[in-house]
Amino acid sequence: YAKGVLTKNFVKEAISLAKRNNKLITADCKPMNFKFYEGVDFLKPNRKEAIEMTLVSDIEKAGKLLVKKLNANIVITNGSEGCSVFERDNNNVLHIQTTPKEFYDVSGAGDTFLAVLTLALISNYPLKESAELANQAAGIVVCKPGVAEITGEELKNSFINNIKTIPKKWGEEQLIVNNKKYCGKKMLIK
């Protein structure tokens, strides 16, 4: 993330190579280098980053401006308010709500969102359903401490009421009693 590894030329060449091979291109970047990503299929900034990239505080206007500037579909994640998807080809805007959760740690939620969105899209899920799955997945990982993984089973079960998320494991296991601090889940720690 803006550490100098992904230079403008490197990113442009990677995009060109992916396009030549008909591969879906999804990306997340820092505002300082968002212009490197012109022509990707999907760029996923969060609300703060989208505002920084466009200098526009209205998310609807910021999303549309990013579509125009980058010739890309834009997905702006908005934490507990879900996400907004701005489509490049038809000017559609989808607002996907999420179920508010008591969160523990937002580390990795954006990466989880983008990973699940990408997986769903390459699996031929429609865009709306792909964004809903990604929202749901990100909502699960924020209920876990630290950067956490999610399983397909967890995601599937999360659509059924009253199914608890599988806890994260940290080496040796000691059970800590469920409480509100840990989103009502069991947590295993080292």
PDB file of C-alpha atoms in Angstrom:
ATOM      1  CA  TYR A   1       0.000   0.000   0.000  1.00  0.00           C
ATOM      2  CA  ALA A   2       1.883   2.997  -1.375  1.00  0.00           C
ATOM      3  CA  LYS A   3       5.263   1.578  -0.303  1.00  0.00           C
ATOM      4  CA  GLY A   4       6.815   1.954  -3.769  1.00  0.00           C
ATOM      5  CA  VAL A   5       6.679  -1.687  -4.879  1.00  0.00           C
ATOM      6  CA  LEU A   6       3.755  -1.193  -7.267  1.00  0.00           C
ATOM      7  CA  THR A   7       5.135   1.527  -9.506  1.00  0.00           C
ATOM      8  CA  LYS A   8       3.053   3.171 -12.215  1.00  0.00           C
ATOM      9  CA  ASN A   9       4.816   1.208 -14.970  1.00  0.00           C
ATOM     10  CA  PHE A  10       4.473  -2.086 -13.089  1.00  0.00           C
ATOM     11  CA  VAL A  11       0.741  -1.579 -12.498  1.00  0.00           C
ATOM     12  CA  LYS A  12       0.108  -0.478 -16.101  1.00  0.00           C
ATOM     13  CA  GLU A  13       1.963  -3.525 -17.436  1.00  0.00           C
ATOM     14  CA  ALA A  14       0.098  -5.879 -15.087  1.00  0.00           C
ATOM     15  CA  ILE A  15      -3.236  -4.404 -16.220  1.00  0.00           C
ATOM     16  CA  SER A  16      -2.217  -4.706 -19.866  1.00  0.00           C
ATOM     17  CA  LEU A  17      -1.133  -8.338 -19.415  1.00  0.00           C
ATOM     18  CA  ALA A  18      -4.368  -9.242 -17.612  1.00  0.00           C
ATOM     19  CA  LYS A  19      -6.456  -7.582 -20.333  1.00  0.00           C
ATOM     20  CA  ARG A  20      -4.578  -9.419 -23.093  1.00  0.00           C
ATOM     21  CA  ASN A  21      -5.444 -12.659 -21.302  1.00  0.00           C
ATOM     22  CA  ASN A  22      -9.089 -11.744 -20.587  1.00  0.00           C
ATOM     23  CA  LYS A  23      -8.651 -11.776 -16.812  1.00  0.00           C
ATOM     24  CA  LEU A  24     -10.829  -9.865 -14.344  1.00  0.00           C
ATOM     25  CA  ILE A  25      -8.837  -7.031 -12.771  1.00  0.00           C
ATOM     26  CA  THR A  26      -9.818  -5.916  -9.274  1.00  0.00           C
ATOM     27  CA  ALA A  27      -7.747  -3.561  -7.168  1.00  0.00           C
ATOM     28  CA  ASP A  28      -7.539  -1.598  -3.965  1.00  0.00           C
ATOM     29  CA  CYS A  29      -5.053   1.220  -3.673  1.00  0.00           C
ATOM     30  CA  LYS A  30      -4.124   4.262  -1.705  1.00  0.00           C
ATOM     31  CA  PRO A  31      -5.415   7.634  -2.891  1.00  0.00           C
ATOM     32  CA  MET A  32      -1.951   8.909  -3.801  1.00  0.00           C
ATOM     33  CA  ASN A  33      -1.607   6.370  -6.652  1.00  0.00           C
ATOM     34  CA  PHE A  34      -5.190   5.688  -7.732  1.00  0.00           C
ATOM     35  CA  LYS A  35      -4.541   7.043 -11.241  1.00  0.00           C
ATOM     36  CA  PHE A  36      -2.214   4.059 -11.866  1.00  0.00           C
ATOM     37  CA  TYR A  37      -5.333   1.871 -11.934  1.00  0.00           C
ATOM     38  CA  GLU A  38      -7.113   3.394 -14.919  1.00  0.00           C
ATOM     39  CA  GLY A  39      -8.923   0.685 -16.858  1.00  0.00           C
ATOM     40  CA  VAL A  40      -9.178  -1.965 -14.142  1.00  0.00           C
ATOM     41  CA  ASP A  41     -12.503  -3.774 -14.006  1.00  0.00           C
ATOM     42  CA  PHE A  42     -13.165  -2.868 -10.358  1.00  0.00           C
ATOM     43  CA  LEU A  43     -11.466  -0.434  -7.995  1.00  0.00           C
ATOM     44  CA  LYS A  44     -12.503  -0.651  -4.329  1.00  0.00           C
ATOM     45  CA  PRO A  45     -11.726   2.384  -2.192  1.00  0.00           C
ATOM     46  CA  ASN A  46     -13.391   2.887   1.156  1.00  0.00           C
ATOM     47  CA  ARG A  47     -15.452   6.023   1.797  1.00  0.00           C
ATOM     48  CA  LYS A  48     -12.525   8.028   3.217  1.00  0.00           C
ATOM     49  CA  GLU A  49     -10.261   7.066   0.305  1.00  0.00           C
ATOM     50  CA  ALA A  50     -12.923   7.887  -2.327  1.00  0.00           C
ATOM     51  CA  ILE A  51     -13.372  11.344  -0.824  1.00  0.00           C
ATOM     52  CA  GLU A  52      -9.600  11.851  -0.773  1.00  0.00           C
ATOM     53  CA  MET A  53      -9.267  10.690  -4.398  1.00  0.00           C
ATOM     54  CA  THR A  54     -11.950  13.040  -5.705  1.00  0.00           C
ATOM     55  CA  LEU A  55     -12.047  15.869  -3.152  1.00  0.00           C
ATOM     56  CA  VAL A  56     -15.837  15.415  -3.217  1.00  0.00           C
ATOM     57  CA  SER A  57     -17.632  14.585   0.036  1.00  0.00           C
ATOM     58  CA  ASP A  58     -20.829  13.221  -1.541  1.00  0.00           C
ATOM     59  CA  ILE A  59     -20.309   9.471  -2.128  1.00  0.00           C
ATOM     60  CA  GLU A  60     -22.662   9.354  -5.111  1.00  0.00           C
ATOM     61  CA  LYS A  61     -20.752  12.163  -6.843  1.00  0.00           C
ATOM     62  CA  ALA A  62     -17.365  10.734  -5.835  1.00  0.00           C
ATOM     63  CA  GLY A  63     -18.232   7.288  -7.227  1.00  0.00           C
ATOM     64  CA  LYS A  64     -19.452   8.689 -10.545  1.00  0.00           C
ATOM     65  CA  LEU A  65     -16.380  10.893 -10.825  1.00  0.00           C
ATOM     66  CA  LEU A  66     -14.060   7.924 -10.214  1.00  0.00           C
ATOM     67  CA  VAL A  67     -15.885   5.885 -12.895  1.00  0.00           C
ATOM     68  CA  LYS A  68     -15.297   8.725 -15.354  1.00  0.00           C
ATOM     69  CA  LYS A  69     -11.653   9.363 -14.355  1.00  0.00           C
ATOM     70  CA  LEU A  70     -10.613   5.699 -14.323  1.00  0.00           C
ATOM     71  CA  ASN A  71     -12.952   4.075 -16.850  1.00  0.00           C
ATOM     72  CA  ALA A  72     -13.623   1.416 -14.216  1.00  0.00           C
ATOM     73  CA  ASN A  73     -16.433   0.035 -12.098  1.00  0.00           C
ATOM     74  CA  ILE A  74     -16.092   1.495  -8.625  1.00  0.00           C
ATOM     75  CA  VAL A  75     -17.129  -0.139  -5.365  1.00  0.00           C
ATOM     76  CA  ILE A  76     -17.005   2.177  -2.367  1.00  0.00           C
ATOM     77  CA  THR A  77     -17.157   0.352   0.944  1.00  0.00           C
ATOM     78  CA  ASN A  78     -18.885   2.201   3.696  1.00  0.00           C
ATOM     79  CA  GLY A  79     -18.376   0.150   6.856  1.00  0.00           C
ATOM     80  CA  SER A  80     -21.581  -0.629   8.705  1.00  0.00           C
ATOM     81  CA  GLU A  81     -23.575   1.159   5.995  1.00  0.00           C
ATOM     82  CA  GLY A  82     -22.642  -1.416   3.341  1.00  0.00           C
ATOM     83  CA  CYS A  83     -21.256  -0.428  -0.045  1.00  0.00           C
ATOM     84  CA  SER A  84     -22.111   1.431  -3.223  1.00  0.00           C
ATOM     85  CA  VAL A  85     -21.359  -0.016  -6.655  1.00  0.00           C
ATOM     86  CA  PHE A  86     -20.952   2.385  -9.565  1.00  0.00           C
ATOM     87  CA  GLU A  87     -21.133   0.625 -12.923  1.00  0.00           C
ATOM     88  CA  ARG A  88     -18.952   1.845 -15.759  1.00  0.00           C
ATOM     89  CA  ASP A  89     -21.121   0.772 -18.694  1.00  0.00           C
ATOM     90  CA  ASN A  90     -24.610   1.841 -17.710  1.00  0.00           C
ATOM     91  CA  ASN A  91     -24.351   4.527 -15.031  1.00  0.00           C
ATOM     92  CA  ASN A  92     -26.191   2.255 -12.561  1.00  0.00           C
ATOM     93  CA  VAL A  93     -25.558   2.737  -8.870  1.00  0.00           C
ATOM     94  CA  LEU A  94     -26.310  -0.134  -6.492  1.00  0.00           C
ATOM     95  CA  HIS A  95     -26.471   0.567  -2.777  1.00  0.00           C
ATOM     96  CA  ILE A  96     -25.967  -2.691  -0.876  1.00  0.00           C
ATOM     97  CA  GLN A  97     -26.946  -2.571   2.775  1.00  0.00           C
ATOM     98  CA  THR A  98     -25.329  -4.686   5.436  1.00  0.00           C
ATOM     99  CA  THR A  99     -26.562  -6.006   8.738  1.00  0.00           C
ATOM    100  CA  PRO A 100     -25.114  -3.782  11.477  1.00  0.00           C
ATOM    101  CA  LYS A 101     -22.849  -5.739  13.805  1.00  0.00           C
ATOM    102  CA  GLU A 102     -20.994  -5.098  16.979  1.00  0.00           C
ATOM    103  CA  PHE A 103     -17.453  -5.195  15.619  1.00  0.00           C
ATOM    104  CA  TYR A 104     -14.201  -6.143  17.231  1.00  0.00           C
ATOM    105  CA  ASP A 105     -11.520  -5.274  14.671  1.00  0.00           C
ATOM    106  CA  VAL A 106     -11.832  -3.846  11.154  1.00  0.00           C
ATOM    107  CA  SER A 107      -8.323  -4.969  10.116  1.00  0.00           C
ATOM    108  CA  GLY A 108      -8.529  -6.842   6.829  1.00  0.00           C
ATOM    109  CA  ALA A 109     -12.230  -6.169   6.203  1.00  0.00           C
ATOM    110  CA  GLY A 110     -11.530  -4.333   2.928  1.00  0.00           C
ATOM    111  CA  ASP A 111      -9.194  -7.080   1.736  1.00  0.00           C
ATOM    112  CA  THR A 112     -11.811  -9.705   2.590  1.00  0.00           C
ATOM    113  CA  PHE A 113     -14.454  -7.692   0.754  1.00  0.00           C
ATOM    114  CA  LEU A 114     -12.332  -7.450  -2.399  1.00  0.00           C
ATOM    115  CA  ALA A 115     -11.263 -11.107  -2.293  1.00  0.00           C
ATOM    116  CA  VAL A 116     -14.845 -12.370  -1.972  1.00  0.00           C
ATOM    117  CA  LEU A 117     -16.134  -9.899  -4.580  1.00  0.00           C
ATOM    118  CA  THR A 118     -13.467 -11.109  -7.015  1.00  0.00           C
ATOM    119  CA  LEU A 119     -14.121 -14.778  -6.318  1.00  0.00           C
ATOM    120  CA  ALA A 120     -17.883 -14.330  -6.771  1.00  0.00           C
ATOM    121  CA  LEU A 121     -17.451 -12.394 -10.027  1.00  0.00           C
ATOM    122  CA  ILE A 122     -15.077 -14.939 -11.583  1.00  0.00           C
ATOM    123  CA  SER A 123     -17.536 -17.629 -10.478  1.00  0.00           C
ATOM    124  CA  ASN A 124     -20.152 -15.877 -12.641  1.00  0.00           C
ATOM    125  CA  TYR A 125     -22.307 -14.536  -9.838  1.00  0.00           C
ATOM    126  CA  PRO A 126     -24.220 -11.392 -10.828  1.00  0.00           C
ATOM    127  CA  LEU A 127     -22.703  -8.126  -9.606  1.00  0.00           C
ATOM    128  CA  LYS A 128     -25.394  -7.419  -6.990  1.00  0.00           C
ATOM    129  CA  GLU A 129     -25.078 -10.879  -5.426  1.00  0.00           C
ATOM    130  CA  SER A 130     -21.277 -10.669  -5.556  1.00  0.00           C
ATOM    131  CA  ALA A 131     -21.348  -7.381  -3.626  1.00  0.00           C
ATOM    132  CA  GLU A 132     -23.821  -8.850  -1.114  1.00  0.00           C
ATOM    133  CA  LEU A 133     -21.539 -11.852  -0.498  1.00  0.00           C
ATOM    134  CA  ALA A 134     -18.529  -9.555  -0.115  1.00  0.00           C
ATOM    135  CA  ASN A 135     -20.418  -7.355   2.366  1.00  0.00           C
ATOM    136  CA  GLN A 136     -21.451 -10.391   4.375  1.00  0.00           C
ATOM    137  CA  ALA A 137     -17.883 -11.762   4.434  1.00  0.00           C
ATOM    138  CA  ALA A 138     -16.435  -8.450   5.606  1.00  0.00           C
ATOM    139  CA  GLY A 139     -19.120  -8.326   8.290  1.00  0.00           C
ATOM    140  CA  ILE A 140     -17.945 -11.672   9.608  1.00  0.00           C
ATOM    141  CA  VAL A 141     -14.242 -10.824   9.837  1.00  0.00           C
ATOM    142  CA  VAL A 142     -14.846  -7.588  11.755  1.00  0.00           C
ATOM    143  CA  CYS A 143     -16.274  -9.727  14.555  1.00  0.00           C
ATOM    144  CA  LYS A 144     -12.915 -11.468  14.939  1.00  0.00           C
ATOM    145  CA  PRO A 145      -9.748 -10.104  16.526  1.00  0.00           C
ATOM    146  CA  GLY A 146      -6.882  -9.127  14.228  1.00  0.00           C
ATOM    147  CA  VAL A 147      -6.633  -9.900  10.540  1.00  0.00           C
ATOM    148  CA  ALA A 148      -8.885 -12.935  10.228  1.00  0.00           C
ATOM    149  CA  GLU A 149      -9.788 -15.497   7.607  1.00  0.00           C
ATOM    150  CA  ILE A 150     -13.254 -16.651   6.619  1.00  0.00           C
ATOM    151  CA  THR A 151     -14.330 -20.049   5.394  1.00  0.00           C
ATOM    152  CA  GLY A 152     -16.941 -20.832   2.783  1.00  0.00           C
ATOM    153  CA  GLU A 153     -18.911 -22.646   5.463  1.00  0.00           C
ATOM    154  CA  GLU A 154     -18.919 -19.557   7.696  1.00  0.00           C
ATOM    155  CA  LEU A 155     -20.147 -17.401   4.834  1.00  0.00           C
ATOM    156  CA  LYS A 156     -22.865 -19.880   3.917  1.00  0.00           C
ATOM    157  CA  ASN A 157     -23.993 -20.259   7.522  1.00  0.00           C
ATOM    158  CA  SER A 158     -24.030 -16.499   8.097  1.00  0.00           C
ATOM    159  CA  PHE A 159     -27.082 -16.238   5.865  1.00  0.00           C
ATOM    160  CA  ILE A 160     -28.983 -18.486   8.272  1.00  0.00           C
ATOM    161  CA  ASN A 161     -30.142 -16.765  11.463  1.00  0.00           C
ATOM    162  CA  ASN A 162     -28.542 -17.716  14.777  1.00  0.00           C
ATOM    163  CA  ILE A 163     -25.530 -19.553  13.320  1.00  0.00           C
ATOM    164  CA  LYS A 164     -22.356 -18.503  15.084  1.00  0.00           C
ATOM    165  CA  THR A 165     -19.135 -17.672  13.262  1.00  0.00           C
ATOM    166  CA  ILE A 166     -16.286 -20.177  13.578  1.00  0.00           C
ATOM    167  CA  PRO A 167     -13.620 -18.701  15.894  1.00  0.00           C
ATOM    168  CA  LYS A 168     -10.101 -17.744  14.844  1.00  0.00           C
ATOM    169  CA  LYS A 169      -7.339 -19.989  16.160  1.00  0.00           C
ATOM    170  CA  TRP A 170      -4.036 -18.685  17.489  1.00  0.00           C
ATOM    171  CA  GLY A 171      -1.719 -21.660  18.103  1.00  0.00           C
ATOM    172  CA  GLU A 172      -2.282 -23.263  21.529  1.00  0.00           C
ATOM    173  CA  GLU A 173      -5.868 -22.999  22.549  1.00  0.00           C
ATOM    174  CA  GLN A 174      -7.391 -21.644  25.723  1.00  0.00           C
ATOM    175  CA  LEU A 175     -11.120 -21.026  25.773  1.00  0.00           C
ATOM    176  CA  ILE A 176     -12.269 -17.584  26.870  1.00  0.00           C
ATOM    177  CA  VAL A 177     -15.879 -17.275  27.995  1.00  0.00           C
ATOM    178  CA  ASN A 178     -18.211 -15.709  25.422  1.00  0.00           C
ATOM    179  CA  ASN A 179     -19.051 -12.108  26.129  1.00  0.00           C
ATOM    180  CA  LYS A 180     -20.024  -8.927  24.293  1.00  0.00           C
ATOM    181  CA  LYS A 181     -16.386  -7.886  23.922  1.00  0.00           C
ATOM    182  CA  TYR A 182     -15.864 -10.790  21.528  1.00  0.00           C
ATOM    183  CA  CYS A 183     -19.161 -10.432  19.596  1.00  0.00           C
ATOM    184  CA  GLY A 184     -20.667 -13.326  21.490  1.00  0.00           C
ATOM    185  CA  LYS A 185     -18.256 -15.761  19.858  1.00  0.00           C
ATOM    186  CA  LYS A 186     -15.804 -18.158  21.381  1.00  0.00           C
ATOM    187  CA  MET A 187     -12.247 -16.961  20.916  1.00  0.00           C
ATOM    188  CA  LEU A 188      -9.224 -19.235  20.945  1.00  0.00           C
ATOM    189  CA  ILE A 189      -5.913 -17.613  21.788  1.00  0.00           C
ATOM    190  CA  LYS A 190      -2.319 -18.639  22.266  1.00  0.00           C
TER     191      LYS A 190
END
